[in-house]
One Martini backbone bead per residue (centre of mass of N, CA, C, O) as a GRO file, in nm:
protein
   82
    1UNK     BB    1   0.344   0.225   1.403
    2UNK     BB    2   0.475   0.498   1.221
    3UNK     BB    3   0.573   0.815   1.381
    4UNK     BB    4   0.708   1.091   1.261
    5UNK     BB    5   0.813   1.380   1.289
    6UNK     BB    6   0.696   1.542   1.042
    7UNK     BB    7   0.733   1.212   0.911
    8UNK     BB    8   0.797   0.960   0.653
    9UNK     BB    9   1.124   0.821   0.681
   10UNK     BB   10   1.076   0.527   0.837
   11UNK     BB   11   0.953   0.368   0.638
   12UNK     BB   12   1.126   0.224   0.450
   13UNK     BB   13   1.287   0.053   0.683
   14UNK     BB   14   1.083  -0.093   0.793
   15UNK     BB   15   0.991  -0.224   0.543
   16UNK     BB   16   1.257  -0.372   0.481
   17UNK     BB   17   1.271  -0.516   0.782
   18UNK     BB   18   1.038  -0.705   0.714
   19UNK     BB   19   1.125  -0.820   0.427
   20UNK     BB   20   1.381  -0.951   0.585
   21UNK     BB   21   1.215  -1.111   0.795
   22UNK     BB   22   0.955  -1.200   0.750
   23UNK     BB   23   0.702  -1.047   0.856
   24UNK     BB   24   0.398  -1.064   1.019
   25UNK     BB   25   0.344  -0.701   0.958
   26UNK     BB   26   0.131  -0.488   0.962
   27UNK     BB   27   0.172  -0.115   0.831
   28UNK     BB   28   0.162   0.162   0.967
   29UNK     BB   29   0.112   0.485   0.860
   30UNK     BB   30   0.253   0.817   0.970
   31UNK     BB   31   0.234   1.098   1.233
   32UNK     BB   32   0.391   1.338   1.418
   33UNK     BB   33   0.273   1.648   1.598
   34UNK     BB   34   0.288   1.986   1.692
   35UNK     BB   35   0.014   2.230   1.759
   36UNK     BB   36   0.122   2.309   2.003
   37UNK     BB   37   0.271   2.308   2.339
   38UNK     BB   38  -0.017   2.110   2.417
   39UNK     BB   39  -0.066   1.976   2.133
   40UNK     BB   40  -0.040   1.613   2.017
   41UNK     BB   41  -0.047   1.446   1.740
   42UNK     BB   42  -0.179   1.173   1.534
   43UNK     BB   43  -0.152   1.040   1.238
   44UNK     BB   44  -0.336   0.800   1.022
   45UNK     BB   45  -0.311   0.538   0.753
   46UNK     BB   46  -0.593   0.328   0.602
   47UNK     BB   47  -0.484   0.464   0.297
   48UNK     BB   48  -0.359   0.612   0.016
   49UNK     BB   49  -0.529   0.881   0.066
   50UNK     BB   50  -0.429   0.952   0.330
   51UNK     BB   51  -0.095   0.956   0.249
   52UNK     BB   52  -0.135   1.189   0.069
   53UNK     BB   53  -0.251   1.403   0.283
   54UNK     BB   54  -0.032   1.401   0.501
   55UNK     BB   55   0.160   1.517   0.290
   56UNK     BB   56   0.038   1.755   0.238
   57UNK     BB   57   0.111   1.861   0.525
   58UNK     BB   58   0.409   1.808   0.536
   59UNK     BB   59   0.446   2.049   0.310
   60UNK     BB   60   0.309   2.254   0.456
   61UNK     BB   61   0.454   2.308   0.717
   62UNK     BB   62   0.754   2.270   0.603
   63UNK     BB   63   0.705   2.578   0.435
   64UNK     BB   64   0.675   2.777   0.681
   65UNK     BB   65   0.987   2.706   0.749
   66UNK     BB   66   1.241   2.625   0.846
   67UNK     BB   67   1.446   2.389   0.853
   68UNK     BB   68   1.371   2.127   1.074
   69UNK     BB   69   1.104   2.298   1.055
   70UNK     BB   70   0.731   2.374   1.162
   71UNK     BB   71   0.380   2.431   1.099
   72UNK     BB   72   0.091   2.390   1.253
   73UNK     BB   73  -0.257   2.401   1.161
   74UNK     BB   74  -0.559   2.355   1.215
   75UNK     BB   75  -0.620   2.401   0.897
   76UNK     BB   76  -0.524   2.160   0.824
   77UNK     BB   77  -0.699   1.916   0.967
   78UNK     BB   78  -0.953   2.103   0.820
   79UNK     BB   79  -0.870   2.015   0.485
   80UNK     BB   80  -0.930   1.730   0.475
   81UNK     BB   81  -1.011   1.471   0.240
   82UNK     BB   82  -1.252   1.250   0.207
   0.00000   0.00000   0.00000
């Protein structure tokens, strides 16, 4: 899986790279968070709806604060439409 933090900026590469190299490698995006200074969490998408989602908080999270910077609050993934 792919998980960058606080985006998924990581997957255009990753696919470039397994199709350049013809690898037989199913991926898997997500994302990795921190909720709080002791609380890291990881999402992971397991269909093109989930990757809405992601996408969905981390633009909600990265307009919270000033550039290269997020906050993520339970209520994000407390949204979460399934």
């Amino acid at each position: 899986a792919i998980t960058d933090e606080c985006s998924v900026a990581g997957v255009v590469k990753a696919h470039a790279t397994i199709e350049q190299h013809k690898l037989d490698i199913k991926q898997i995006v997500g994302s990795m968070f921190w909720l709080n200074d002791e609380c890291q969490i990881v999402l992971l998408c397991p269909c093109r709806k989930a990757y809405a989602e992601l996408c969905r908080i981390i633009t909600n999270a990265r307009r919270r604060s000033e550039k290269s910077n997020y906050q993520l609050f339970e209520w994000d993934l407390m949204s979460v439409r399934h």
